[in-house]
Amino acid sequence: MAQRLDSLSIADARALALAAQGFDTPRPANKATQRHVNSLISRLGVIQIDSVNVLVRSQELPLFSRLGNHDRNAIPKATESQKIFEYWGHEAAHLPVEIHPLFRWKMEAARLGKARHWGLTSFYDDNKAFVKRMLKHVEINGPTTARELSTRTEKRGADKKTWWDWDESKTALEYLFLTGQLMSRGRGTDFARIYDTPDRVLPMNILIASTPNEHDARKQLLVRSAIAQGVATATDLADYYRQKPAAVKPLITELLEEGELREVAIDGWAEKAFVHRSAKLPKQLHATALLSPFDSLVWCRPRNERLFDFHYRIEIYTPKEKRKFGYYVLPFMMNGQMVGRVDLKADRANSKLLVHSVHTEKGVKRSTINDALNNELRAMALWLGLDKVANSRG
């Protein structure tokens, strides 16, 4: 490191986190290119997927927050060009293809039954021959969706015995996806996974890459987590790639002994924190953006409170009458501070970006954020191909 970071103020910790998450460089002056997108996904290490489309599907928003205007098909193009793959990296997520080997231990654990998942493992235990037929079908016939192989005989919702109302074919395909025997080669127009075999999805250099053992793979994921977060507690390090804190605690100790990680004290934090050995404070930040509820900067709620003094919860699944801020509320960050929350909807039929509400944080005057917020809203409308920004109540 250029300087020893043995203790940090909250402001410095926040700067490290923002820089690590891609807010240390300005957005491209013109429309961002596919190269910008691929580079950003590799840097973040994970983009969480969510299907809610009231504004735009969440996986697109982290790209907009950091790059501004870019091709709406950038993620499908990255998948098609074998730069990213889909797996359970945080939740369902897009991941840089180079880290596929780091998840093979997880796939193998699921395949061997060492890690049991939802209703998938028990389904396989009871339906092994059927699952193997599904795999053979894809191997012989090529990419498919669950709908194309559906065994459903009743209307959706009639059978509540299967996971998420999945029929047998969908459950079998998801088991094969979980265990790495099938992958997603993209999503259809209905956002459904298109399943195919790894040899037809991954590039050859990844297919033939050696597979680290679980111990080494977990350590490498922790290193990537530390780099992507800038500064993190042990819980933060584990959460980024959904590892269990107890499982990674001894690995963090090893990384400290090897000099890969360093321990730092953060003003006001009760827990120890860690930085990667290459961490350094940024010279500048460009940290004004509307953020997805599932953005890797803010998806860890306790971390938000430690870093930004920002208490944030998603209210999508909260009954309307009990919502405090709205249905699809994006945190608004201005100059590295969380200053507001904006409830948005894309009214595609009338080509409007609807602003249902804007709530400022305690001590923040609306007048101080209007210009920056309006600039972000106009930029978002342009990116989404909407003609205007409109107040839904006006």
CSV table of C-alpha atoms in Angstrom, one decimal:
chain,number,residue,atom,x,y,z
A,1,MET,CA,0.0,0.0,0.0
A,2,ALA,CA,1.1,3.6,-0.6
A,3,GLN,CA,0.4,4.3,3.1
A,4,ARG,CA,-0.4,2.1,6.1
A,5,LEU,CA,-4.1,2.1,6.8
A,6,ASP,CA,-4.0,1.0,10.4
A,7,SER,CA,-6.9,3.2,11.5
A,8,LEU,CA,-9.5,5.0,9.5
A,9,SER,CA,-12.1,7.6,10.0
A,10,ILE,CA,-15.6,6.8,8.8
A,11,ALA,CA,-15.0,9.3,5.9
A,12,ASP,CA,-11.9,7.4,4.8
A,13,ALA,CA,-13.6,4.0,5.2
A,14,ARG,CA,-16.5,5.3,3.0
A,15,ALA,CA,-14.0,6.6,0.4
A,16,LEU,CA,-12.3,3.2,0.2
A,17,ALA,CA,-15.6,1.5,-0.2
A,18,LEU,CA,-16.9,3.9,-2.9
A,19,ALA,CA,-13.6,3.7,-4.9
A,20,ALA,CA,-13.6,-0.1,-4.7
A,21,GLN,CA,-17.2,-0.2,-6.0
A,22,GLY,CA,-16.3,1.8,-9.1
A,23,PHE,CA,-17.1,5.4,-8.0
A,24,ASP,CA,-13.6,6.6,-8.3
A,25,THR,CA,-13.8,7.3,-12.0
A,26,PRO,CA,-16.2,9.6,-13.9
A,27,ARG,CA,-18.8,8.1,-16.3
A,28,PRO,CA,-17.7,8.0,-19.9
A,29,ALA,CA,-18.2,11.3,-21.7
A,30,ASN,CA,-20.2,9.5,-24.4
A,31,LYS,CA,-22.3,6.3,-24.3
A,32,ALA,CA,-20.4,3.6,-22.4
A,33,THR,CA,-19.1,0.7,-24.5
A,34,GLN,CA,-19.3,-3.0,-24.0
A,35,ARG,CA,-15.7,-3.0,-22.8
A,36,HIS,CA,-16.7,-0.6,-20.1
A,37,VAL,CA,-19.5,-2.9,-19.0
A,38,ASN,CA,-17.3,-6.0,-19.0
A,39,SER,CA,-14.6,-4.3,-17.1
A,40,LEU,CA,-17.0,-3.0,-14.5
A,41,ILE,CA,-18.6,-6.5,-13.9
A,42,SER,CA,-15.2,-8.0,-13.5
A,43,ARG,CA,-14.3,-5.3,-11.0
A,44,LEU,CA,-17.4,-5.6,-8.9
A,45,GLY,CA,-17.2,-9.4,-9.1
A,46,VAL,CA,-20.9,-9.9,-8.8
A,47,ILE,CA,-24.1,-8.3,-10.1
A,48,GLN,CA,-27.3,-9.5,-8.3
A,49,ILE,CA,-30.2,-10.5,-10.5
A,50,ASP,CA,-33.8,-9.6,-9.6
A,51,SER,CA,-36.9,-10.1,-11.8
A,52,VAL,CA,-39.0,-7.1,-10.6
A,53,ASN,CA,-39.4,-4.8,-13.6
A,54,VAL,CA,-41.5,-1.9,-12.4
A,55,LEU,CA,-38.6,0.4,-13.3
A,56,VAL,CA,-35.9,-1.8,-14.9
A,57,ARG,CA,-34.6,-5.1,-13.8
A,58,SER,CA,-32.2,-4.6,-11.0
A,59,GLN,CA,-29.1,-6.1,-12.6
A,60,GLU,CA,-29.1,-3.2,-15.1
A,61,LEU,CA,-29.0,-0.5,-12.5
A,62,PRO,CA,-25.5,-0.9,-11.1
A,63,LEU,CA,-24.2,-0.4,-14.6
A,64,PHE,CA,-26.2,2.8,-15.0
A,65,SER,CA,-25.2,4.1,-11.6
A,66,ARG,CA,-21.5,3.9,-12.5
A,67,LEU,CA,-21.4,4.2,-16.3
A,68,GLY,CA,-24.5,6.2,-17.2
A,69,ASN,CA,-26.0,5.6,-20.6
A,70,HIS,CA,-25.1,2.3,-22.1
A,71,ASP,CA,-26.6,-0.5,-24.3
A,72,ARG,CA,-29.6,-2.0,-22.5
A,73,ASN,CA,-28.5,-5.4,-24.0
A,74,ALA,CA,-25.0,-5.2,-22.5
A,75,ILE,CA,-25.6,-8.0,-20.0
A,76,PRO,CA,-26.9,-10.4,-22.7
A,77,LYS,CA,-24.0,-9.5,-24.9
A,78,ALA,CA,-21.5,-10.2,-22.1
A,79,THR,CA,-23.2,-13.5,-21.6
A,80,GLU,CA,-23.1,-14.4,-25.3
A,81,SER,CA,-19.5,-13.4,-25.6
A,82,GLN,CA,-18.6,-15.6,-22.6
A,83,LYS,CA,-17.4,-12.8,-20.4
A,84,ILE,CA,-19.9,-13.6,-17.6
A,85,PHE,CA,-21.9,-16.5,-16.3
A,86,GLU,CA,-24.9,-16.9,-14.0
A,87,TYR,CA,-24.9,-18.7,-10.7
A,88,TRP,CA,-25.8,-18.4,-7.0
A,89,GLY,CA,-22.9,-16.0,-6.3
A,90,HIS,CA,-24.6,-13.7,-3.8
A,91,GLU,CA,-28.2,-14.5,-4.6
A,92,ALA,CA,-28.9,-15.3,-8.3
A,93,ALA,CA,-26.1,-13.3,-9.9
A,94,HIS,CA,-24.0,-12.5,-13.0
A,95,LEU,CA,-20.4,-13.3,-12.3
A,96,PRO,CA,-17.1,-12.7,-14.3
A,97,VAL,CA,-16.4,-15.9,-16.1
A,98,GLU,CA,-12.9,-16.2,-14.7
A,99,ILE,CA,-14.2,-17.0,-11.2
A,100,HIS,CA,-16.3,-20.0,-12.4
A,101,PRO,CA,-13.6,-22.4,-11.0
A,102,LEU,CA,-14.0,-20.8,-7.5
A,103,PHE,CA,-17.6,-22.0,-7.4
A,104,ARG,CA,-17.1,-25.6,-8.5
A,105,TRP,CA,-16.6,-26.8,-4.8
A,106,LYS,CA,-20.1,-25.4,-4.1
A,107,MET,CA,-21.6,-27.2,-7.2
A,108,GLU,CA,-19.9,-30.4,-6.1
A,109,ALA,CA,-21.1,-30.1,-2.6
A,110,ALA,CA,-24.7,-29.8,-3.9
A,111,ARG,CA,-24.2,-32.7,-6.3
A,112,LEU,CA,-22.9,-35.0,-3.6
A,113,GLY,CA,-25.6,-34.0,-1.1
A,114,LYS,CA,-23.0,-32.5,1.3
A,115,ALA,CA,-24.9,-29.2,1.0
A,116,ARG,CA,-28.7,-29.6,0.8
A,117,HIS,CA,-30.6,-26.8,-0.9
A,118,TRP,CA,-34.3,-25.9,-0.6
A,119,GLY,CA,-36.5,-28.7,-2.1
A,120,LEU,CA,-34.0,-29.4,-4.8
A,121,THR,CA,-31.8,-32.0,-3.1
A,122,SER,CA,-34.8,-34.0,-1.8
A,123,PHE,CA,-36.4,-33.8,-5.3
A,124,TYR,CA,-33.3,-35.3,-6.8
A,125,ASP,CA,-33.2,-38.0,-4.2
A,126,ASP,CA,-36.7,-39.1,-5.1
A,127,ASN,CA,-36.5,-38.5,-8.9
A,128,LYS,CA,-32.9,-39.4,-10.0
A,129,ALA,CA,-33.9,-41.1,-13.2
A,130,PHE,CA,-36.1,-38.2,-14.3
A,131,VAL,CA,-33.4,-35.7,-13.5
A,132,LYS,CA,-30.9,-37.7,-15.6
A,133,ARG,CA,-33.4,-37.8,-18.5
A,134,MET,CA,-33.7,-34.0,-18.3
A,135,LEU,CA,-29.9,-33.7,-18.5
A,136,LYS,CA,-29.6,-36.1,-21.4
A,137,HIS,CA,-32.3,-34.2,-23.3
A,138,VAL,CA,-30.4,-31.0,-23.1
A,139,GLU,CA,-27.1,-32.7,-24.0
A,140,ILE,CA,-28.7,-34.2,-27.1
A,141,ASN,CA,-31.1,-31.5,-28.2
A,142,GLY,CA,-29.4,-28.3,-27.1
A,143,PRO,CA,-30.6,-25.2,-25.1
A,144,THR,CA,-34.0,-25.3,-23.6
A,145,THR,CA,-36.3,-23.5,-21.2
A,146,ALA,CA,-38.3,-25.0,-18.5
A,147,ARG,CA,-41.5,-24.2,-20.3
A,148,GLU,CA,-40.4,-26.2,-23.3
A,149,LEU,CA,-40.0,-29.3,-21.1
A,150,SER,CA,-42.9,-28.5,-18.8
A,151,THR,CA,-44.8,-31.4,-17.3
A,152,ARG,CA,-47.6,-29.2,-15.9
A,153,THR,CA,-51.1,-30.4,-16.4
A,154,GLU,CA,-52.8,-27.9,-14.2
A,155,LYS,CA,-52.9,-24.1,-14.2
A,156,ARG,CA,-50.0,-22.4,-12.5
A,157,GLY,CA,-50.8,-22.0,-8.8
A,158,ALA,CA,-52.9,-25.1,-8.6
A,159,ASP,CA,-50.1,-27.3,-7.2
A,160,LYS,CA,-48.4,-25.7,-4.2
A,161,LYS,CA,-46.3,-28.8,-3.4
A,162,THR,CA,-43.4,-27.8,-5.7
A,163,TRP,CA,-40.9,-25.0,-4.9
A,164,TRP,CA,-42.2,-21.6,-6.1
A,165,ASP,CA,-45.0,-23.5,-7.9
A,166,TRP,CA,-42.3,-25.2,-10.1
A,167,ASP,CA,-43.3,-28.3,-12.0
A,168,GLU,CA,-41.1,-31.4,-12.1
A,169,SER,CA,-39.1,-30.3,-15.2
A,170,LYS,CA,-38.3,-26.8,-13.8
A,171,THR,CA,-37.3,-28.3,-10.5
A,172,ALA,CA,-35.0,-30.9,-12.3
A,173,LEU,CA,-33.4,-28.2,-14.4
A,174,GLU,CA,-32.8,-26.0,-11.4
A,175,TYR,CA,-31.2,-28.9,-9.6
A,176,LEU,CA,-28.9,-29.4,-12.6
A,177,PHE,CA,-28.1,-25.7,-12.6
A,178,LEU,CA,-27.3,-25.6,-8.9
A,179,THR,CA,-25.0,-28.6,-9.3
A,180,GLY,CA,-23.2,-27.1,-12.3
A,181,GLN,CA,-24.3,-29.9,-14.7
A,182,LEU,CA,-26.3,-27.3,-16.6
A,183,MET,CA,-25.8,-23.5,-17.0
A,184,SER,CA,-27.7,-20.5,-18.2
A,185,ARG,CA,-26.8,-19.4,-21.6
A,186,GLY,CA,-29.0,-16.3,-21.2
A,187,ARG,CA,-32.6,-15.3,-20.5
A,188,GLY,CA,-35.6,-15.4,-22.8
A,189,THR,CA,-38.0,-12.5,-23.5
A,190,ASP,CA,-40.0,-13.7,-20.5
A,191,PHE,CA,-36.8,-13.6,-18.4
A,192,ALA,CA,-36.8,-17.4,-18.0
A,193,ARG,CA,-33.4,-19.1,-17.9
A,194,ILE,CA,-32.2,-20.9,-21.1
A,195,TYR,CA,-30.4,-24.0,-19.9
A,196,ASP,CA,-27.5,-25.5,-21.7
A,197,THR,CA,-24.4,-27.6,-21.0
A,198,PRO,CA,-21.2,-26.0,-19.6
A,199,ASP,CA,-19.2,-27.0,-22.7
A,200,ARG,CA,-21.5,-24.9,-24.8
A,201,VAL,CA,-21.6,-22.0,-22.4
A,202,LEU,CA,-18.1,-21.5,-21.1
A,203,PRO,CA,-15.0,-20.6,-23.0
A,204,MET,CA,-12.4,-23.4,-23.5
A,205,ASN,CA,-9.8,-21.8,-21.2
A,206,ILE,CA,-12.3,-21.8,-18.3
A,207,LEU,CA,-13.5,-25.4,-19.1
A,208,ILE,CA,-9.9,-26.7,-18.8
A,209,ALA,CA,-8.9,-24.5,-15.9
A,210,SER,CA,-7.8,-26.4,-12.8
A,211,THR,CA,-10.4,-26.6,-10.0
A,212,PRO,CA,-9.1,-25.2,-6.6
A,213,ASN,CA,-10.1,-27.2,-3.5
A,214,GLU,CA,-12.8,-25.8,-1.3
A,215,HIS,CA,-10.2,-24.3,1.1
A,216,ASP,CA,-8.3,-22.4,-1.6
A,217,ALA,CA,-11.4,-21.4,-3.5
A,218,ARG,CA,-13.0,-19.9,-0.4
A,219,LYS,CA,-9.8,-17.9,0.3
A,220,GLN,CA,-9.7,-16.5,-3.2
A,221,LEU,CA,-13.4,-15.5,-2.9
A,222,LEU,CA,-12.5,-13.7,0.3
A,223,VAL,CA,-9.7,-11.8,-1.4
A,224,ARG,CA,-12.0,-10.8,-4.2
A,225,SER,CA,-14.6,-9.7,-1.7
A,226,ALA,CA,-12.0,-7.6,0.1
A,227,ILE,CA,-10.9,-5.9,-3.1
A,228,ALA,CA,-14.5,-5.3,-4.2
A,229,GLN,CA,-15.6,-3.8,-0.9
A,230,GLY,CA,-12.5,-1.7,-0.1
A,231,VAL,CA,-12.9,-2.1,3.6
A,232,ALA,CA,-15.0,-4.8,5.3
A,233,THR,CA,-15.7,-6.7,8.5
A,234,ALA,CA,-15.4,-10.5,8.6
A,235,THR,CA,-19.2,-10.7,8.2
A,236,ASP,CA,-19.0,-8.3,5.2
A,237,LEU,CA,-16.3,-10.4,3.6
A,238,ALA,CA,-18.3,-13.6,4.0
A,239,ASP,CA,-21.6,-12.1,2.8
A,240,TYR,CA,-20.3,-10.8,-0.5
A,241,TYR,CA,-20.2,-14.3,-2.0
A,242,ARG,CA,-22.7,-15.7,0.6
A,243,GLN,CA,-20.2,-17.7,2.6
A,244,LYS,CA,-20.8,-18.5,6.3
A,245,PRO,CA,-18.8,-16.4,8.7
A,246,ALA,CA,-17.9,-19.4,10.8
A,247,ALA,CA,-16.5,-21.1,7.7
A,248,VAL,CA,-14.3,-18.2,6.7
A,249,LYS,CA,-13.0,-17.1,10.1
A,250,PRO,CA,-9.9,-19.3,10.0
A,251,LEU,CA,-9.3,-18.4,6.3
A,252,ILE,CA,-9.2,-14.7,7.2
A,253,THR,CA,-6.6,-15.5,9.8
A,254,GLU,CA,-4.5,-17.2,7.2
A,255,LEU,CA,-4.9,-14.3,4.8
A,256,LEU,CA,-3.7,-11.9,7.5
A,257,GLU,CA,-0.7,-14.1,8.3
A,258,GLU,CA,0.2,-14.2,4.5
A,259,GLY,CA,-0.1,-10.5,4.3
A,260,GLU,CA,-2.9,-10.6,1.7
A,261,LEU,CA,-5.3,-8.8,4.1
A,262,ARG,CA,-4.5,-6.2,6.8
A,263,GLU,CA,-6.5,-5.4,9.9
A,264,VAL,CA,-7.7,-1.9,10.4
A,265,ALA,CA,-9.7,0.0,13.1
A,266,ILE,CA,-12.6,2.1,12.0
A,267,ASP,CA,-13.8,5.0,14.1
A,268,GLY,CA,-17.1,3.9,15.7
A,269,TRP,CA,-17.1,0.3,14.5
A,270,ALA,CA,-17.3,-2.3,17.2
A,271,GLU,CA,-16.0,-5.1,14.9
A,272,LYS,CA,-12.6,-5.4,13.4
A,273,ALA,CA,-12.2,-4.4,9.8
A,274,PHE,CA,-9.9,-5.6,7.0
A,275,VAL,CA,-8.5,-4.2,3.8
A,276,HIS,CA,-6.6,-5.8,1.0
A,277,ARG,CA,-2.9,-5.2,0.9
A,278,SER,CA,-3.2,-3.1,-2.3
A,279,ALA,CA,-5.9,-0.8,-0.8
A,280,LYS,CA,-5.2,2.9,-1.0
A,281,LEU,CA,-7.3,6.0,-0.5
A,282,PRO,CA,-8.7,7.4,-3.8
A,283,LYS,CA,-7.5,10.7,-5.1
A,284,GLN,CA,-11.0,11.6,-6.3
A,285,LEU,CA,-14.6,10.2,-6.2
A,286,HIS,CA,-17.5,10.6,-8.6
A,287,ALA,CA,-20.2,9.3,-6.2
A,288,THR,CA,-23.6,10.8,-7.2
A,289,ALA,CA,-26.0,8.1,-8.4
A,290,LEU,CA,-29.4,6.5,-8.0
A,291,LEU,CA,-28.7,3.0,-6.7
A,292,SER,CA,-30.5,-0.3,-7.1
A,293,PRO,CA,-32.0,-1.8,-4.0
A,294,PHE,CA,-29.8,-4.8,-4.8
A,295,ASP,CA,-26.6,-2.8,-5.6
A,296,SER,CA,-23.5,-4.4,-4.1
A,297,LEU,CA,-22.8,-1.1,-2.4
A,298,VAL,CA,-26.0,-1.2,-0.4
A,299,TRP,CA,-27.3,-4.7,-0.3
A,300,CYS,CA,-25.8,-5.4,3.1
A,301,ARG,CA,-28.1,-3.5,5.4
A,302,PRO,CA,-26.0,-3.4,8.6
A,303,ARG,CA,-23.0,-2.3,6.5
A,304,ASN,CA,-25.1,0.7,5.2
A,305,GLU,CA,-25.7,1.8,8.8
A,306,ARG,CA,-22.0,1.5,9.7
A,307,LEU,CA,-20.7,3.2,6.5
A,308,PHE,CA,-23.4,5.7,5.6
A,309,ASP,CA,-25.6,6.0,8.8
A,310,PHE,CA,-28.4,4.9,6.4
A,311,HIS,CA,-31.2,2.6,7.6
A,312,TYR,CA,-32.6,1.0,4.4
A,313,ARG,CA,-35.1,-1.8,3.9
A,314,ILE,CA,-36.8,-2.9,0.7
A,315,GLU,CA,-40.6,-2.5,0.9
A,316,ILE,CA,-41.6,-4.5,-2.2
A,317,TYR,CA,-43.0,-7.3,-0.1
A,318,THR,CA,-44.5,-4.9,2.6
A,319,PRO,CA,-48.3,-4.3,2.3
A,320,LYS,CA,-49.0,-1.0,0.6
A,321,GLU,CA,-50.6,0.5,3.7
A,322,LYS,CA,-47.5,-0.3,5.8
A,323,ARG,CA,-44.9,1.1,3.4
A,324,LYS,CA,-43.0,4.1,4.6
A,325,PHE,CA,-41.3,5.2,1.4
A,326,GLY,CA,-42.8,3.3,-1.5
A,327,TYR,CA,-42.7,0.2,-3.6
A,328,TYR,CA,-39.5,0.4,-5.6
A,329,VAL,CA,-37.3,2.9,-3.8
A,330,LEU,CA,-33.8,3.7,-4.9
A,331,PRO,CA,-31.3,5.2,-2.5
A,332,PHE,CA,-30.0,8.5,-3.9
A,333,MET,CA,-26.3,9.1,-3.2
A,334,MET,CA,-24.8,12.6,-3.7
A,335,ASN,CA,-21.1,13.2,-3.3
A,336,GLY,CA,-20.7,10.0,-1.4
A,337,GLN,CA,-23.5,10.6,1.1
A,338,MET,CA,-26.9,8.9,1.2
A,339,VAL,CA,-29.2,11.9,1.0
A,340,GLY,CA,-32.5,10.6,-0.2
A,341,ARG,CA,-34.9,7.9,-1.4
A,342,VAL,CA,-36.8,8.0,-4.6
A,343,ASP,CA,-39.8,5.8,-5.5
A,344,LEU,CA,-39.7,5.3,-9.3
A,345,LYS,CA,-41.7,3.6,-12.0
A,346,ALA,CA,-41.2,3.4,-15.8
A,347,ASP,CA,-44.5,4.2,-17.5
A,348,ARG,CA,-43.5,2.7,-20.8
A,349,ALA,CA,-47.0,3.1,-22.4
A,350,ASN,CA,-46.8,6.8,-22.0
A,351,SER,CA,-43.0,7.1,-22.2
A,352,LYS,CA,-42.6,8.7,-18.8
A,353,LEU,CA,-40.3,8.1,-15.9
A,354,LEU,CA,-42.7,8.5,-13.0
A,355,VAL,CA,-41.5,9.9,-9.7
A,356,HIS,CA,-43.9,8.7,-7.0
A,357,SER,CA,-42.1,10.3,-4.1
A,358,VAL,CA,-38.8,11.8,-2.9
A,359,HIS,CA,-37.8,11.5,0.7
A,360,THR,CA,-34.7,13.3,2.0
A,361,GLU,CA,-32.6,12.0,4.9
A,362,LYS,CA,-32.7,13.7,8.3
A,363,GLY,CA,-30.9,17.0,8.1
A,364,VAL,CA,-30.9,17.2,4.3
A,365,LYS,CA,-32.9,20.0,2.6
A,366,ARG,CA,-34.7,19.0,-0.6
A,367,SER,CA,-33.4,22.2,-2.3
A,368,THR,CA,-29.8,21.0,-1.8
A,369,ILE,CA,-30.3,17.8,-3.8
A,370,ASN,CA,-32.8,18.9,-6.5
A,371,ASP,CA,-30.3,19.8,-9.2
A,372,ALA,CA,-28.2,16.6,-8.8
A,373,LEU,CA,-31.3,14.5,-8.5
A,374,ASN,CA,-33.0,16.0,-11.6
A,375,ASN,CA,-29.8,15.4,-13.6
A,376,GLU,CA,-29.8,11.7,-12.6
A,377,LEU,CA,-33.5,11.4,-13.4
A,378,ARG,CA,-33.1,12.9,-16.8
A,379,ALA,CA,-30.1,10.7,-17.5
A,380,MET,CA,-32.1,7.7,-16.5
A,381,ALA,CA,-35.1,8.6,-18.6
A,382,LEU,CA,-32.7,9.0,-21.6
A,383,TRP,CA,-31.1,5.6,-21.0
A,384,LEU,CA,-34.5,3.9,-20.7
A,385,GLY,CA,-35.8,5.6,-23.9
A,386,LEU,CA,-38.5,7.5,-22.0
A,387,ASP,CA,-39.4,11.0,-23.2
A,388,LYS,CA,-39.9,12.8,-20.0
A,389,VAL,CA,-39.6,12.7,-16.2
A,390,ALA,CA,-43.0,13.3,-14.5
A,391,ASN,CA,-44.4,13.5,-11.0
A,392,SER,CA,-47.0,10.8,-10.7
A,393,ARG,CA,-49.2,13.0,-8.6
A,394,GLY,CA,-49.1,16.0,-10.8
